[in-house]
PDB file of C-alpha atoms in Angstrom:
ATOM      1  CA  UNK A1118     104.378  88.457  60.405  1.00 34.00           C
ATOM      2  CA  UNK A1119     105.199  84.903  60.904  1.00 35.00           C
ATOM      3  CA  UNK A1120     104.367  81.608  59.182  1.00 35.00           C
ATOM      4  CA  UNK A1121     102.504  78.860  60.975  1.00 37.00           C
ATOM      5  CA  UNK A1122     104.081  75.951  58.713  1.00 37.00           C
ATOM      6  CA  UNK A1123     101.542  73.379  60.196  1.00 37.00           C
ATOM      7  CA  UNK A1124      98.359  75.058  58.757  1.00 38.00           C
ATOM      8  CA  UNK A1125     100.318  76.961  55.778  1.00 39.00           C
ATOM      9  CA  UNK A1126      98.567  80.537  56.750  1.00 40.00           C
ATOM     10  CA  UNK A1127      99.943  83.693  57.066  1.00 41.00           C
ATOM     11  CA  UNK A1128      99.356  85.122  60.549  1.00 40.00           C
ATOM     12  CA  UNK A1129     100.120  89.009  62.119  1.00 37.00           C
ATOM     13  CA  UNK A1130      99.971  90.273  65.257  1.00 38.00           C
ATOM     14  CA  UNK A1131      99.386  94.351  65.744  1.00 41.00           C
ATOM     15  CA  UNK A1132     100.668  96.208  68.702  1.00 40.00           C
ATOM     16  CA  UNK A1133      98.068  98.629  70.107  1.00 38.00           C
ATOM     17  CA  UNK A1134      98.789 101.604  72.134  1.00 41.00           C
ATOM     18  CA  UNK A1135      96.303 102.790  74.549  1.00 46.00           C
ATOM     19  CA  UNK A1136      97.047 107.053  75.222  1.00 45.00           C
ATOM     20  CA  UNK A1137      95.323 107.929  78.304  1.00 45.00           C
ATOM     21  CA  UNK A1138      95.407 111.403  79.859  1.00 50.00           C
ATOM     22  CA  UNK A1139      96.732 112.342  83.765  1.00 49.00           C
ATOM     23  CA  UNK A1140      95.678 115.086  85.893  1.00 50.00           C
ATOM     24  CA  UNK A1141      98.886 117.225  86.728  1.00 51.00           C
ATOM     25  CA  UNK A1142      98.300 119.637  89.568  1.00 49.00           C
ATOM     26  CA  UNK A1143     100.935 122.586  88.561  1.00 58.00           C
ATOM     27  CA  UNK A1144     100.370 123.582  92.298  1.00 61.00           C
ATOM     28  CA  UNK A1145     100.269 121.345  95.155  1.00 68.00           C
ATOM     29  CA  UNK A1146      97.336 120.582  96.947  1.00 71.00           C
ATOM     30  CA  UNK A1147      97.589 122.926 100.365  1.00 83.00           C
ATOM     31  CA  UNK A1148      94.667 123.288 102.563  1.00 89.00           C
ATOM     32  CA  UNK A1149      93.506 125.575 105.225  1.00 95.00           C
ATOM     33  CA  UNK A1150      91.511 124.388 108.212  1.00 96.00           C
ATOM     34  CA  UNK A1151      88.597 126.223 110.325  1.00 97.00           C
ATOM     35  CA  UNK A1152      87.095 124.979 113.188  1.00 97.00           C
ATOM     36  CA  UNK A1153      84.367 128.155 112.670  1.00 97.00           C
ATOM     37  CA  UNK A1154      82.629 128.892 110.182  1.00 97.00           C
ATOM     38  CA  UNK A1155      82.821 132.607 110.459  1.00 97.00           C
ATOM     39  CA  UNK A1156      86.698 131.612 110.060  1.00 97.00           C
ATOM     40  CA  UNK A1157      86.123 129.978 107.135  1.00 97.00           C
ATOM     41  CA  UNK A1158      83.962 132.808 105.840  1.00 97.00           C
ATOM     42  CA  UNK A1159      86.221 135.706 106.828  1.00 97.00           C
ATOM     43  CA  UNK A1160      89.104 133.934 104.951  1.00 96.00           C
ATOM     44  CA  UNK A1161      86.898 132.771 101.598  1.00 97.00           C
ATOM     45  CA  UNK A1162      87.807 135.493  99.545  1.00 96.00           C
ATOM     46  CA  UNK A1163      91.069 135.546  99.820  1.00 95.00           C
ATOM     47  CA  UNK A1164      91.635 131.611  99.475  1.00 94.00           C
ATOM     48  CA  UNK A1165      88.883 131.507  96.574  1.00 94.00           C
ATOM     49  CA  UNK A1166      89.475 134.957  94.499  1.00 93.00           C
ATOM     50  CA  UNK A1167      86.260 135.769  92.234  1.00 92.00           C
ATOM     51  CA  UNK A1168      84.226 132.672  94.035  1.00 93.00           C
ATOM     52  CA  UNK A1169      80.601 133.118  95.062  1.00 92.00           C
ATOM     53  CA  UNK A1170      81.428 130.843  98.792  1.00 96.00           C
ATOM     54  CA  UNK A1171      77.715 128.752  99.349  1.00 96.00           C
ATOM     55  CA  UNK A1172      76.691 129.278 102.987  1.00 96.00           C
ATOM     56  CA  UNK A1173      73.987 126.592 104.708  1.00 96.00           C
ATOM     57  CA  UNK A1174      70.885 128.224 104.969  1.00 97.00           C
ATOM     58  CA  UNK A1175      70.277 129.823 108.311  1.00 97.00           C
ATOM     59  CA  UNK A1176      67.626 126.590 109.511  1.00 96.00           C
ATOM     60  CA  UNK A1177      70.580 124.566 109.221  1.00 97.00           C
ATOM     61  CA  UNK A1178      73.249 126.546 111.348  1.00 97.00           C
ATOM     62  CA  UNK A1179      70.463 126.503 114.016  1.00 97.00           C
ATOM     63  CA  UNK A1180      69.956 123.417 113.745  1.00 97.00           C
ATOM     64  CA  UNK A1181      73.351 121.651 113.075  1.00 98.00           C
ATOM     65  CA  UNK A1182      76.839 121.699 114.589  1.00 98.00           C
ATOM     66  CA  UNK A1183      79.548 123.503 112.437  1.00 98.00           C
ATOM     67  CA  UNK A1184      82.558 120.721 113.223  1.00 97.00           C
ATOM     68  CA  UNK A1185      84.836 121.683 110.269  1.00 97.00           C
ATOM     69  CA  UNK A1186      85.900 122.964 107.057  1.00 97.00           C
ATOM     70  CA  UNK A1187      88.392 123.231 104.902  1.00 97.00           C
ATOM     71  CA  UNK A1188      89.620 125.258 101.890  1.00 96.00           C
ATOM     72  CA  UNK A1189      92.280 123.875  99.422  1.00 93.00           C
ATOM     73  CA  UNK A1190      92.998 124.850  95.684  1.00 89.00           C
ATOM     74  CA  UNK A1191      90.122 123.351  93.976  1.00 92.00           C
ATOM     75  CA  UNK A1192      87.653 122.548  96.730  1.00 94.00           C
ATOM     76  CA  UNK A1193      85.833 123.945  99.980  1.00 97.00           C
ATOM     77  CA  UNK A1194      84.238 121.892 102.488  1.00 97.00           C
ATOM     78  CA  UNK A1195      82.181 121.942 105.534  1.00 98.00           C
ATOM     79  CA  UNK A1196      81.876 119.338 108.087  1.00 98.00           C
ATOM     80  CA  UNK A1197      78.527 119.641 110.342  1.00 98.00           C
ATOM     81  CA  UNK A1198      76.640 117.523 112.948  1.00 98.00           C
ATOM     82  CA  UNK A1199      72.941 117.224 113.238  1.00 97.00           C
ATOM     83  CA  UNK A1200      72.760 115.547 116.796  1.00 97.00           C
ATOM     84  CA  UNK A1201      68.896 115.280 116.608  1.00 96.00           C
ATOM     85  CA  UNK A1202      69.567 112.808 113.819  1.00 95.00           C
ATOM     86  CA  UNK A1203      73.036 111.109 114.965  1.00 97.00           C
ATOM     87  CA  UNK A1204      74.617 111.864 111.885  1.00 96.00           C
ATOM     88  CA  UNK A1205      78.043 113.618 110.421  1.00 97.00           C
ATOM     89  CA  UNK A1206      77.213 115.782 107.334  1.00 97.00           C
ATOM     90  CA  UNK A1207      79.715 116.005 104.954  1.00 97.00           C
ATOM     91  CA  UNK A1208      79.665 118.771 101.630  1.00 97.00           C
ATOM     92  CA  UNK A1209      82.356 119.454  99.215  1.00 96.00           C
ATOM     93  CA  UNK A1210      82.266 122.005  96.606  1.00 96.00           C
ATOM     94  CA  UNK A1211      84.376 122.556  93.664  1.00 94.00           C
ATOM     95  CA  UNK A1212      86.009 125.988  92.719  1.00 92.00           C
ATOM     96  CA  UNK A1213      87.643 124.987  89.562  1.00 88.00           C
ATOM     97  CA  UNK A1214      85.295 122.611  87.371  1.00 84.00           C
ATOM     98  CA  UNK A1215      81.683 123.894  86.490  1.00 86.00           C
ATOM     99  CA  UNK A1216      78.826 121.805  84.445  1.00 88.00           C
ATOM    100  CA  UNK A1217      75.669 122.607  82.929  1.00 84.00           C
ATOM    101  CA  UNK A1218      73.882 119.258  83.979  1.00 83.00           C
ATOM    102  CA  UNK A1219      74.965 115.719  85.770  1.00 81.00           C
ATOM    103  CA  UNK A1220      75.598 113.832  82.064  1.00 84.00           C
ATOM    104  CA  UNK A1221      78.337 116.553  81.348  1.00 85.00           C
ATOM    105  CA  UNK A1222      79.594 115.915  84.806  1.00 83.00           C
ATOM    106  CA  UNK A1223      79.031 112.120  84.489  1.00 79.00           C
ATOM    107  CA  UNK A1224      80.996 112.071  80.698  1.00 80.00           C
ATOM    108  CA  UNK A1225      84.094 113.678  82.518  1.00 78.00           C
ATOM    109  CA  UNK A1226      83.884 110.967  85.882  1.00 67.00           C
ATOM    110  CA  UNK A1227      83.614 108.332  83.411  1.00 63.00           C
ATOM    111  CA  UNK A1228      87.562 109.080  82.317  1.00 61.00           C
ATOM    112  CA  UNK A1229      88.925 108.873  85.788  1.00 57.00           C
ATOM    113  CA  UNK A1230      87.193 106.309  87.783  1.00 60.00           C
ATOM    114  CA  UNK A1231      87.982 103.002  88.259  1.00 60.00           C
ATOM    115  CA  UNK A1232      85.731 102.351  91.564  1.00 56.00           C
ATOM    116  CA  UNK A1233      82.746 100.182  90.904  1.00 61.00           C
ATOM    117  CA  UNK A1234      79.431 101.775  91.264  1.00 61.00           C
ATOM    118  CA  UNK A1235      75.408 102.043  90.597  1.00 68.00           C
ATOM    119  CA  UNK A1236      73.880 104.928  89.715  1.00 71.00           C
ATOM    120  CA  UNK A1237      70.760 104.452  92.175  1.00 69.00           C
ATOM    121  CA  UNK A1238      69.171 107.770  90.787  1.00 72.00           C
ATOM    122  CA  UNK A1239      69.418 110.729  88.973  1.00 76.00           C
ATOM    123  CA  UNK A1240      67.966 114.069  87.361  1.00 82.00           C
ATOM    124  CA  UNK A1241      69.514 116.887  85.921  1.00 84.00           C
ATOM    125  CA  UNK A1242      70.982 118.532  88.975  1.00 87.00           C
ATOM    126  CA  UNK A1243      72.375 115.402  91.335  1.00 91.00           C
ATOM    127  CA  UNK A1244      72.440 111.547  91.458  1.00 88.00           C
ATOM    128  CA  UNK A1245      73.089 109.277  94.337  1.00 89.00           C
ATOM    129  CA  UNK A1246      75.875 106.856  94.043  1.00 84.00           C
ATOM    130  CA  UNK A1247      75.670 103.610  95.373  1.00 85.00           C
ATOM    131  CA  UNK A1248      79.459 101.787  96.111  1.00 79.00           C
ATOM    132  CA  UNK A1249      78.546  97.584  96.422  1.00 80.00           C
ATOM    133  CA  UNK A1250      82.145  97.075  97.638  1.00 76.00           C
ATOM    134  CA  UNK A1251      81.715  99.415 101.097  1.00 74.00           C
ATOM    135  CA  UNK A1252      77.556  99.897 100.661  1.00 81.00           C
ATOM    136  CA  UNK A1253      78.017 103.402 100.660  1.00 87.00           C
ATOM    137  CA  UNK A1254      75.745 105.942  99.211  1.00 90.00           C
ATOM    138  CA  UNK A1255      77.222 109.633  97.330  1.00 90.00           C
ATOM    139  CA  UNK A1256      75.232 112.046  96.763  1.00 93.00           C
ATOM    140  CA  UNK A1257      76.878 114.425  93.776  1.00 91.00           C
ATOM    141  CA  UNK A1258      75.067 117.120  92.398  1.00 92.00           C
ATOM    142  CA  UNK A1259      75.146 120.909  90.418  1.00 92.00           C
ATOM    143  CA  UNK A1260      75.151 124.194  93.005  1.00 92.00           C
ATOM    144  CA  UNK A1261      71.940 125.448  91.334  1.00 87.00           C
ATOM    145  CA  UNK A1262      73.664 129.704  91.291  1.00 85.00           C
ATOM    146  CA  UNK A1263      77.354 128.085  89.958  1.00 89.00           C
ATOM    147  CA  UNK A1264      76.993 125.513  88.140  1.00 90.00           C
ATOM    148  CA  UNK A1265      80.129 123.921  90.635  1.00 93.00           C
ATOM    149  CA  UNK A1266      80.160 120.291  91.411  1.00 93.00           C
ATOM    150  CA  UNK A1267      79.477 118.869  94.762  1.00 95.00           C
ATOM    151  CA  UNK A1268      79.478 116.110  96.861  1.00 94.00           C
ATOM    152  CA  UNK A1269      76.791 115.334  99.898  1.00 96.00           C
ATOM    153  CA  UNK A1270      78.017 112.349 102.407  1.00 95.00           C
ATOM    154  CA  UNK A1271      76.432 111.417 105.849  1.00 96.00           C
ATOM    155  CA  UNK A1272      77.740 108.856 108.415  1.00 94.00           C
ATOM    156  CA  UNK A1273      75.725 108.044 110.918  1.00 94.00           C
ATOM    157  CA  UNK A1274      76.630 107.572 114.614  1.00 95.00           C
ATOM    158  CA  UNK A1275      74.728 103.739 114.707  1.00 94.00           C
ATOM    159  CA  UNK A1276      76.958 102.566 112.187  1.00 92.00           C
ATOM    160  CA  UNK A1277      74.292 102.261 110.130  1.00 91.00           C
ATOM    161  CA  UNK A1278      74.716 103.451 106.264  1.00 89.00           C
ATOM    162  CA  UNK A1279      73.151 106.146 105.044  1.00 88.00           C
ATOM    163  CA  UNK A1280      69.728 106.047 102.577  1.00 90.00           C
ATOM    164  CA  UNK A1281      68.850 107.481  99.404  1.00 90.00           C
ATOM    165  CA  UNK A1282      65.841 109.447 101.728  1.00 92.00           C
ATOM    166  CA  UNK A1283      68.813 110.742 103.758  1.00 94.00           C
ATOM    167  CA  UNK A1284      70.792 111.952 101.359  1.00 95.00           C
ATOM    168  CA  UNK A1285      67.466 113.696  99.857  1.00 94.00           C
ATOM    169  CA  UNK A1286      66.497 114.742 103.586  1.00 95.00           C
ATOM    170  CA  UNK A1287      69.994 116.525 103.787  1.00 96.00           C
ATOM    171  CA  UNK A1288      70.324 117.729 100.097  1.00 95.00           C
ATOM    172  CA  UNK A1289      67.011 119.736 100.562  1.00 96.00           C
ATOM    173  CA  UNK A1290      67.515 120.796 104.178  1.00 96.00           C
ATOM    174  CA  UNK A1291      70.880 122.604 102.497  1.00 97.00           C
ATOM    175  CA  UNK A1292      68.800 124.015  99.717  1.00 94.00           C
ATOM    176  CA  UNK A1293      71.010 122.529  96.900  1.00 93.00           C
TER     177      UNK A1293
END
């Protein structure tokens, strides 16, 4: 405490301490890369022990251009092309974290982020994030057998952002 002798009042000051919690990875982040997604496939199990690996339905590998993927210690992705459309297809999926519904999801997000963003709309299973700063659009949903979080991004050849009826377009094409 200190004493303000001009106004005769007794004045304190508290210290505040604000704990907040960071995500250690025991194990570094390592990746594998496939340029096929039979590669990626063949090698599933034994990168992701005990995980059910989502596969595009068979529409979409008709129809789309396998371009990539990747497997790491908490994620799996593929990279696709749809060249009817002019557009790079983008899906992540988690291995480690599961949810019962986009709020539980949303509650644990909430901790980490510090990007600014809209919510443009949501249901139980997925919303679409909207980014002001880049005018990007994320589509993050629940696999529907799993329960694992995932994360739907196109960018289109005409430089042109995506739309919320793209990301819907894409999300349903996938099945998801």
């Amino acid at each position: 405490m200190w004493y303000d002798i001009e106004h005769s009042t007794k004045k304190s000051t508290v210290a505040t301490t604000e704990t907040t919690e960071e995500v250690v990875y025991k194990d570094p982040i390592t990746y594998t890369e496939y340029e096929t997604l039979d590669a990626l496939t063949a090698d599933f199990p034994e990168k992701q022990p005990g995980v059910t690996q989502y596969l595009p339905p068979q529409s979409v590998l008709d129809s789309w251009e396998f371009r990539m993927g990747h497997i790491d210690n908490a994620y799996y992705n593929y990279t696709f092309y749809d060249a009817e459309q002019g557009r790079t297809i983008f899906l992540e999926i988690s291995t480690t974290t599961y949810y019962n519904n986009m709020q539980e999801w949303l509650d644990e997000l909430s901790q980490y982020s510090t990007r600014e963003h809209e919510i443009a709309v949501q249901n139980e299973s997925w919303l679409i994030d909207y980014y002001p700063d880049n005018e990007e659009r994320t589509l993050y949903g629940i696999m529907p057998d799993s329960g694992a979080d995932y994360a739907l991004m196109i960018w289109r050849d005409d430089g042109e952002k995506d739309t919320q009826n793209d990301l819907m377009t894409v999300r349903e094409a996938l099945g998801i």
